[in-house]
Amino acid sequence: MSTTEDFLDFIAASPSSYHAAENVAARLEKAGFTRQDETTEWDATPGGHVMIRVGAVMAWFVPEGADENSGFRIIGSHTDSPGLAVKPSPDFDSAGWQQVGVEIYGGALLHTWFDRELAVAGQVVTKDGTQHLVNTGPLLRLPSLAIHLYRQDEFKPDRQQHMQPVLSVGDPDASVLGVIGKQLGIDPDDIAAFNLITADAARGAVFGSGERFIAAGRMDNLSSVYASLVALEKAAEDYQGNDVLVMAAFDHEEVGSSSRFGAGGPILVDVLTRTGRALGANEEQRHQMFARSSCVSADAAHSVHPNYAEKHDPHHHPIIGKGPVTKINGNQRYASNAQTVALWENACNRAGVPVQRFVGKNVVPCGSTIGPITATRLGIDTVDVGVPMLSMHSAREMVGERDQLWLADAIEAYLKG
């Protein structure tokens, strides 16, 4: 199987952050990593370890020579993507139709969610406390209004009235929780709570003439999660250094990272602190370990758009097919600085990977990432990078096949040092 097909399989199997975290952990366990239970003594013996906290996954590889004099080489990403989150009481009727109540999660490009078959996926918790993962497959659709009934130049759906997908028609008993209960083999009345989101049910595809492109949902930011996973797998096979290699894939980046398993929460601090302590580091030595550490924050980057080139800085035009992008912002929307840019681009050079740089146009707002949050919380030098992308936050985004492969190669080179 090609790496691209493996990537598309990973996306298809990861319709929610909960699925992505579990898929990363399962794959690393298959590669020899052991699962860490947070309620038990921390394991920092030589080898790989992995932990899930709800929708986030943390993995760390401890080499034979690691001790309190080591540092951490961290690759950060996030498992969540924009979508339509299912409301607590989701089922309702309107004009003979059965619909599902949703709220908009993150900065979704609303018009792209129309006229697609949508799966409902995520975590369900039953009254006995058991946690279940669910993926309904194609279930919902958000139908557009016909042009004959909507003669306006610009489509501006109301975020409440027009964003509620249809489930069925003429069937008052239809229920999204009923569908989920049937799939899980449980009574819907036994469902205590859930965290569910919609996902484009269509599989990703490869297309293009000459340069090959990948189109798929959730590549912001499964493109980085997958590249980090592949890089860690390969680096762990023959790593010769003394630093601990860490993969940190957080949840809730698209809504600000402020949660127990987001980058603004304690999860990465917990992993690094407990690992350092297990390696024999006291508090002072732990601070020294942090000072020897670095972090690559990997998140999707903007490719110049041929139809909107004026939205980009005229002297910085990263483009699909020319390699991963180093993201720089003087107002600290990205955490990159001169030292970390050099660190990252040296790793790219060692891997034979071309590099590009993104700087926002002064009159166009700039997004942000987990990078500044991680750097601020931990005081660890951080650089922001990612594959160039078009249609960011669409239900179906677009990247270059070579860029995706190159990102994994560059991250591997960074981890190996």
Coordinates of C-alpha atoms in Angstrom, one line a residue:
M1 CA 0.0 0.0 0.0
S2 CA 1.3 3.5 -0.9
T3 CA 1.8 6.1 1.8
T4 CA -0.9 8.2 0.2
E5 CA -3.5 5.4 0.3
D6 CA -2.5 4.7 4.0
F7 CA -3.1 8.4 4.7
L8 CA -6.5 8.3 3.0
D9 CA -7.3 5.2 5.1
F10 CA -6.3 7.1 8.3
I11 CA -8.5 10.0 7.4
A12 CA -11.5 7.7 6.6
A13 CA -11.0 5.9 9.9
S14 CA -10.8 9.2 11.8
P15 CA -14.1 11.1 11.4
S16 CA -13.8 12.6 14.9
S17 CA -11.0 13.6 17.3
Y18 CA -11.8 10.6 19.4
H19 CA -11.3 8.2 16.5
A20 CA -8.1 10.0 15.5
A21 CA -6.6 9.6 19.0
E22 CA -7.6 6.0 19.2
N23 CA -6.2 5.2 15.8
V24 CA -2.9 6.8 16.6
A25 CA -2.6 4.9 19.8
A26 CA -3.6 1.6 18.2
R27 CA -1.1 2.0 15.5
L28 CA 1.7 2.8 17.9
E29 CA 0.8 -0.2 20.1
K30 CA 1.1 -2.3 17.0
A31 CA 4.6 -0.9 16.5
G32 CA 5.5 -1.9 20.1
F33 CA 4.5 1.1 22.2
T34 CA 2.8 0.3 25.5
R35 CA -0.4 2.1 26.7
Q36 CA -0.1 4.3 29.7
D37 CA -2.8 4.5 32.3
E38 CA -2.7 8.0 33.9
T39 CA -3.9 6.5 37.2
T40 CA -0.9 4.2 37.5
E41 CA 2.8 4.8 38.0
W42 CA 4.4 6.6 35.1
D43 CA 6.4 4.5 32.6
A44 CA 9.6 6.0 31.2
T45 CA 11.5 2.8 30.7
P46 CA 13.3 2.6 27.3
G47 CA 10.9 2.1 24.4
G48 CA 7.6 3.7 23.3
H49 CA 4.6 4.7 25.4
V50 CA 1.3 6.2 24.4
M51 CA -1.7 7.7 26.3
I52 CA -5.1 8.9 25.4
R53 CA -7.0 11.7 27.2
V54 CA -10.4 11.8 25.7
G55 CA -9.8 13.3 22.2
A56 CA -6.1 13.9 22.6
V57 CA -3.2 11.4 22.2
M58 CA 0.3 11.7 23.6
A59 CA 3.2 9.4 22.7
W60 CA 6.8 9.4 23.9
F61 CA 9.8 7.3 23.0
V62 CA 12.5 6.9 25.6
P63 CA 15.9 5.9 24.3
E64 CA 18.4 3.8 26.2
G65 CA 20.5 6.7 27.2
A66 CA 17.8 9.0 28.4
D67 CA 18.1 10.5 31.9
E68 CA 17.8 13.9 33.7
N69 CA 20.3 15.4 31.3
S70 CA 18.1 14.7 28.3
G71 CA 15.7 17.1 26.6
F72 CA 12.5 16.6 24.7
R73 CA 11.9 16.8 21.0
I74 CA 8.2 17.5 20.6
I75 CA 6.0 17.4 17.5
G76 CA 2.6 19.1 18.2
S77 CA -0.6 18.9 16.2
H78 CA -4.3 18.7 16.8
T79 CA -6.9 16.0 16.2
D80 CA -10.1 18.1 15.8
S81 CA -11.5 19.8 12.7
P82 CA -14.3 22.2 12.0
G83 CA -17.8 20.7 11.6
L84 CA -21.3 20.6 12.9
A85 CA -21.5 19.4 16.6
V86 CA -24.7 17.6 17.5
K87 CA -26.7 19.3 20.2
P88 CA -27.7 17.5 23.5
S89 CA -31.4 17.2 22.4
P90 CA -30.9 16.7 18.7
D91 CA -34.1 15.4 17.2
F92 CA -36.8 17.7 15.9
D93 CA -39.4 18.0 13.2
S94 CA -40.0 20.8 10.7
A95 CA -42.5 20.9 7.8
G96 CA -42.8 17.1 7.7
W97 CA -39.0 16.5 7.8
Q98 CA -37.0 15.0 10.7
Q99 CA -33.9 17.0 11.4
V100 CA -30.9 17.0 13.7
G101 CA -30.0 20.1 15.8
V102 CA -26.4 21.1 15.5
E103 CA -24.1 23.9 16.5
I104 CA -21.2 25.1 14.4
Y105 CA -17.8 23.9 15.8
G106 CA -14.9 26.0 14.9
G107 CA -14.5 28.3 11.8
A108 CA -16.2 26.0 9.3
L109 CA -16.6 27.3 5.8
L110 CA -20.4 27.0 6.0
H111 CA -21.2 26.8 2.2
T112 CA -19.0 23.8 1.8
W113 CA -21.1 21.7 4.2
F114 CA -24.2 21.8 1.9
D115 CA -25.1 19.0 -0.4
R116 CA -22.8 16.4 1.1
E117 CA -23.6 13.1 2.7
L118 CA -22.5 13.5 6.3
A119 CA -21.6 10.9 8.9
V120 CA -22.2 11.4 12.6
A121 CA -19.2 10.4 14.7
G122 CA -17.6 10.7 18.1
Q123 CA -18.0 9.4 21.6
V124 CA -21.0 8.1 23.4
V125 CA -21.2 7.4 27.1
T126 CA -23.8 5.1 28.5
K127 CA -25.4 5.3 32.0
D128 CA -23.0 2.7 33.3
G129 CA -20.1 4.9 32.4
T130 CA -18.9 2.8 29.4
Q131 CA -17.4 4.8 26.6
H132 CA -18.2 3.9 22.9
L133 CA -16.8 5.2 19.6
V134 CA -19.4 5.6 16.9
N135 CA -19.4 6.3 13.2
T136 CA -22.7 6.1 11.4
G137 CA -21.4 6.4 7.9
P138 CA -23.6 8.5 5.5
L139 CA -26.6 9.6 7.5
L140 CA -27.4 13.3 7.2
R141 CA -27.5 16.0 4.5
L142 CA -27.7 19.7 4.5
P143 CA -29.7 20.5 1.3
S144 CA -29.2 23.8 -0.6
L145 CA -32.2 26.0 -1.5
A146 CA -32.9 25.9 -5.2
I147 CA -31.6 29.0 -7.2
H148 CA -35.2 29.6 -8.3
L149 CA -36.1 30.4 -4.7
Y150 CA -33.0 32.3 -3.8
R151 CA -32.0 35.0 -6.2
Q152 CA -29.2 36.7 -4.4
D153 CA -25.6 37.2 -5.5
E154 CA -24.0 36.0 -2.3
F155 CA -25.0 32.9 -0.3
K156 CA -25.2 33.8 3.4
P157 CA -26.9 31.0 5.4
D158 CA -28.3 31.9 8.8
R159 CA -26.1 29.9 11.3
Q160 CA -29.2 28.7 13.2
Q161 CA -32.1 28.4 10.8
H162 CA -30.3 27.2 7.7
M163 CA -27.6 24.9 9.1
Q164 CA -29.8 22.0 10.5
P165 CA -29.3 18.8 8.4
V166 CA -32.1 16.5 7.4
L167 CA -32.3 12.9 8.7
S168 CA -35.6 11.6 7.3
V169 CA -39.0 12.7 6.0
G170 CA -42.5 11.5 7.0
D171 CA -41.1 9.4 9.8
P172 CA -41.8 11.0 13.2
D173 CA -40.0 8.1 14.9
A174 CA -36.7 8.7 13.1
S175 CA -34.0 9.6 15.6
V176 CA -30.2 10.1 15.3
L177 CA -29.8 8.6 18.7
G178 CA -31.9 5.7 17.6
V179 CA -29.6 5.1 14.7
I180 CA -26.6 5.3 17.0
G181 CA -28.2 3.0 19.6
K182 CA -28.9 0.4 17.0
Q183 CA -25.3 0.5 15.7
L184 CA -23.9 0.1 19.2
G185 CA -26.4 -2.5 20.1
I186 CA -27.8 -0.5 23.1
D187 CA -31.1 1.1 24.0
P188 CA -31.0 4.8 23.1
D189 CA -32.5 5.5 26.6
D190 CA -29.2 4.1 28.0
I191 CA -27.2 6.9 26.4
A192 CA -26.2 9.3 29.2
A193 CA -24.3 11.8 27.1
F194 CA -22.3 12.2 23.9
N195 CA -19.8 14.3 22.0
L196 CA -20.7 13.9 18.3
I197 CA -19.8 15.8 15.2
T198 CA -20.5 15.6 11.5
A199 CA -17.9 14.6 9.0
D200 CA -17.9 14.4 5.2
A201 CA -18.6 10.7 4.5
A202 CA -16.9 10.7 1.1
R203 CA -13.4 9.1 0.9
G204 CA -10.5 11.2 0.0
A205 CA -9.2 11.2 -3.6
V206 CA -6.0 11.8 -5.5
F207 CA -6.3 14.0 -8.7
G208 CA -4.4 16.4 -10.9
S209 CA -2.3 16.5 -14.1
G210 CA 1.4 16.4 -13.3
E211 CA 1.4 17.6 -9.7
R212 CA -0.8 15.2 -7.8
F213 CA -3.3 16.6 -5.3
I214 CA -5.1 15.1 -2.4
A215 CA -8.7 16.1 -1.6
A216 CA -10.3 15.0 1.6
G217 CA -12.0 16.2 4.8
R218 CA -10.3 17.0 8.0
M219 CA -6.8 17.4 6.6
D220 CA -6.6 20.5 8.9
N221 CA -5.1 18.9 10.9
L222 CA -5.0 15.2 10.2
S223 CA -2.3 16.0 7.6
S224 CA 0.0 16.9 10.5
V225 CA -1.2 14.1 12.9
Y226 CA -0.5 11.5 10.3
A227 CA 2.9 12.9 9.3
S228 CA 3.9 13.0 13.0
L229 CA 2.7 9.5 13.5
V230 CA 4.7 8.1 10.5
A231 CA 7.8 10.1 11.5
L232 CA 7.7 8.9 15.1
E233 CA 7.3 5.3 13.9
K234 CA 10.3 5.6 11.7
A235 CA 12.4 7.6 14.1
A236 CA 11.8 5.1 16.9
E237 CA 13.2 2.2 14.8
D238 CA 16.8 3.5 14.8
Y239 CA 17.1 6.6 17.0
Q240 CA 20.6 7.1 18.4
G241 CA 20.1 10.2 20.5
N242 CA 19.5 10.8 24.2
D243 CA 16.5 13.1 24.0
V244 CA 13.0 11.8 24.6
L245 CA 10.8 12.0 21.4
V246 CA 7.3 13.2 22.0
M247 CA 4.2 13.3 19.8
A248 CA 1.5 15.6 21.2
A249 CA -1.8 15.6 19.3
F250 CA -4.2 17.9 21.2
D251 CA -8.0 18.3 20.9
H252 CA -10.0 21.6 20.7
E253 CA -7.5 23.6 18.8
E254 CA -10.3 24.8 16.4
V255 CA -12.1 26.4 19.3
G256 CA -9.2 27.9 21.3
S257 CA -7.5 25.0 23.0
S258 CA -8.9 25.7 26.4
S259 CA -9.8 22.3 27.8
R260 CA -8.3 19.5 29.8
F261 CA -7.0 17.9 26.6
G262 CA -6.3 21.0 24.6
A263 CA -3.0 22.7 24.2
G264 CA -4.0 25.4 26.7
G265 CA -4.6 22.6 29.3
P266 CA -2.1 20.6 31.4
I267 CA -1.8 17.5 29.3
L268 CA 1.6 18.1 27.7
V269 CA 3.0 19.5 30.9
D270 CA 1.8 16.4 32.7
V271 CA 3.5 14.1 30.2
L272 CA 6.8 15.9 30.2
T273 CA 6.8 16.4 34.0
R274 CA 6.0 12.8 34.8
T275 CA 8.4 11.5 32.2
G276 CA 11.2 13.7 33.6
R277 CA 10.5 12.6 37.1
A278 CA 10.5 9.0 36.1
L279 CA 13.9 9.5 34.6
G280 CA 15.2 10.9 37.9
A281 CA 14.9 14.6 37.4
N282 CA 14.0 16.8 40.3
E283 CA 12.2 20.2 39.8
E284 CA 15.4 22.1 39.0
Q285 CA 16.6 19.4 36.6
R286 CA 13.1 19.3 34.9
H287 CA 13.5 23.0 34.1
Q288 CA 16.9 22.3 32.7
M289 CA 15.3 19.5 30.5
F290 CA 12.8 22.0 29.2
A291 CA 15.6 24.5 28.4
R292 CA 17.2 21.8 26.3
S293 CA 14.0 21.0 24.5
S294 CA 12.3 22.2 21.3
C295 CA 8.8 21.9 19.7
V296 CA 7.6 21.7 16.1
S297 CA 4.0 22.9 16.0
A298 CA 2.6 21.3 12.8
D299 CA -0.6 22.7 11.4
A300 CA -2.0 23.3 7.9
A301 CA -0.5 26.4 6.1
H302 CA -2.0 28.6 3.4
S303 CA -1.0 28.1 -0.2
V304 CA -1.4 31.1 -2.4
H305 CA -4.8 31.0 -4.1
P306 CA -4.7 31.7 -7.9
N307 CA -8.1 33.4 -7.8
Y308 CA -7.3 35.5 -4.7
A309 CA -3.6 36.2 -5.0
E310 CA -4.2 39.7 -3.7
K311 CA -5.0 38.2 -0.3
H312 CA -1.3 37.1 0.1
D313 CA 1.8 39.1 0.9
P314 CA 3.3 39.8 -2.5
H315 CA 6.8 38.6 -1.5
H316 CA 5.7 35.4 0.3
H317 CA 3.8 33.0 -2.0
P318 CA 4.0 29.5 -0.6
I319 CA 2.3 27.1 -3.1
I320 CA 1.2 23.5 -3.2
G321 CA 3.9 21.2 -4.5
K322 CA 6.9 23.2 -3.4
G323 CA 7.4 21.7 0.1
P324 CA 6.3 22.3 3.8
V325 CA 5.8 25.9 4.9
T326 CA 7.5 27.7 7.8
K327 CA 5.0 30.1 9.3
I328 CA 6.2 33.4 10.7
N329 CA 4.3 36.3 12.3
G330 CA 5.8 39.3 14.1
N331 CA 2.8 39.6 16.3
Q332 CA 3.3 36.1 17.7
R333 CA 0.3 34.5 16.1
Y334 CA 3.0 31.9 15.3
A335 CA 5.7 30.9 17.7
S336 CA 8.6 30.8 15.1
N337 CA 11.7 32.8 15.9
A338 CA 15.1 33.0 14.1
Q339 CA 16.6 30.1 16.1
T340 CA 13.7 27.7 15.7
V341 CA 13.3 28.6 12.0
A342 CA 16.9 27.6 11.5
L343 CA 16.4 24.4 13.5
W344 CA 13.5 23.4 11.4
E345 CA 14.9 24.3 8.0
N346 CA 18.2 22.6 8.8
A347 CA 16.1 19.4 9.5
C348 CA 14.4 19.9 6.1
N349 CA 17.8 20.3 4.4
R350 CA 19.1 17.1 6.0
A351 CA 16.0 15.3 4.7
G352 CA 16.3 16.8 1.2
V353 CA 13.0 18.5 1.6
P354 CA 12.4 22.0 0.0
V355 CA 11.1 24.7 2.3
Q356 CA 8.8 27.7 1.9
R357 CA 7.9 30.6 4.2
F358 CA 4.5 32.2 4.9
V359 CA 4.0 35.7 6.2
G360 CA 0.5 37.2 6.3
K361 CA -0.4 40.3 4.4
N362 CA -0.6 43.3 6.7
V363 CA -4.3 44.0 5.9
V364 CA -5.4 40.4 6.1
P365 CA -6.1 38.7 9.6
C366 CA -3.7 35.9 10.6
G367 CA -4.8 32.7 12.2
S368 CA -2.9 31.0 15.0
T369 CA -2.0 27.5 16.2
I370 CA -1.0 25.5 19.3
G371 CA 2.6 26.9 18.8
P372 CA 2.3 30.1 20.8
I373 CA 0.2 28.4 23.5
T374 CA 2.8 25.6 23.9
A375 CA 5.7 28.0 23.9
T376 CA 4.0 30.3 26.5
R377 CA 3.0 27.4 28.8
L378 CA 6.3 25.5 28.8
G379 CA 8.9 28.1 27.8
I380 CA 10.1 25.7 25.1
D381 CA 11.5 27.0 21.8
T382 CA 8.8 26.4 19.1
V383 CA 8.5 26.7 15.4
D384 CA 5.2 26.7 13.4
V385 CA 5.1 24.7 10.2
G386 CA 2.7 22.8 7.9
V387 CA 1.8 21.6 4.5
P388 CA 0.4 24.3 2.1
M389 CA -3.4 23.9 1.7
L390 CA -6.3 25.3 -0.3
S391 CA -9.9 25.3 0.9
M392 CA -8.8 25.4 4.6
H393 CA -11.7 24.7 6.9
S394 CA -13.8 23.4 4.0
A395 CA -15.6 20.2 4.4
R396 CA -13.2 18.9 1.8
E397 CA -9.7 20.4 1.7
M398 CA -6.8 20.2 -0.8
V399 CA -3.0 19.5 -0.3
G400 CA -0.2 18.3 -2.5
E401 CA 0.8 14.6 -2.3
R402 CA 4.5 15.4 -2.4
D403 CA 4.2 18.1 0.4
Q404 CA 2.5 15.5 2.6
L405 CA 5.3 13.0 2.1
W406 CA 7.9 15.7 2.6
L407 CA 6.4 16.8 5.9
A408 CA 6.8 13.4 7.4
D409 CA 10.4 13.1 6.1
A410 CA 11.2 16.5 7.6
I411 CA 9.6 15.7 11.0
E412 CA 11.6 12.4 11.1
A413 CA 14.8 14.3 10.5
Y414 CA 13.9 16.8 13.2
L415 CA 13.2 14.0 15.7
K416 CA 16.4 12.2 14.9
G417 CA 18.4 15.5 15.1

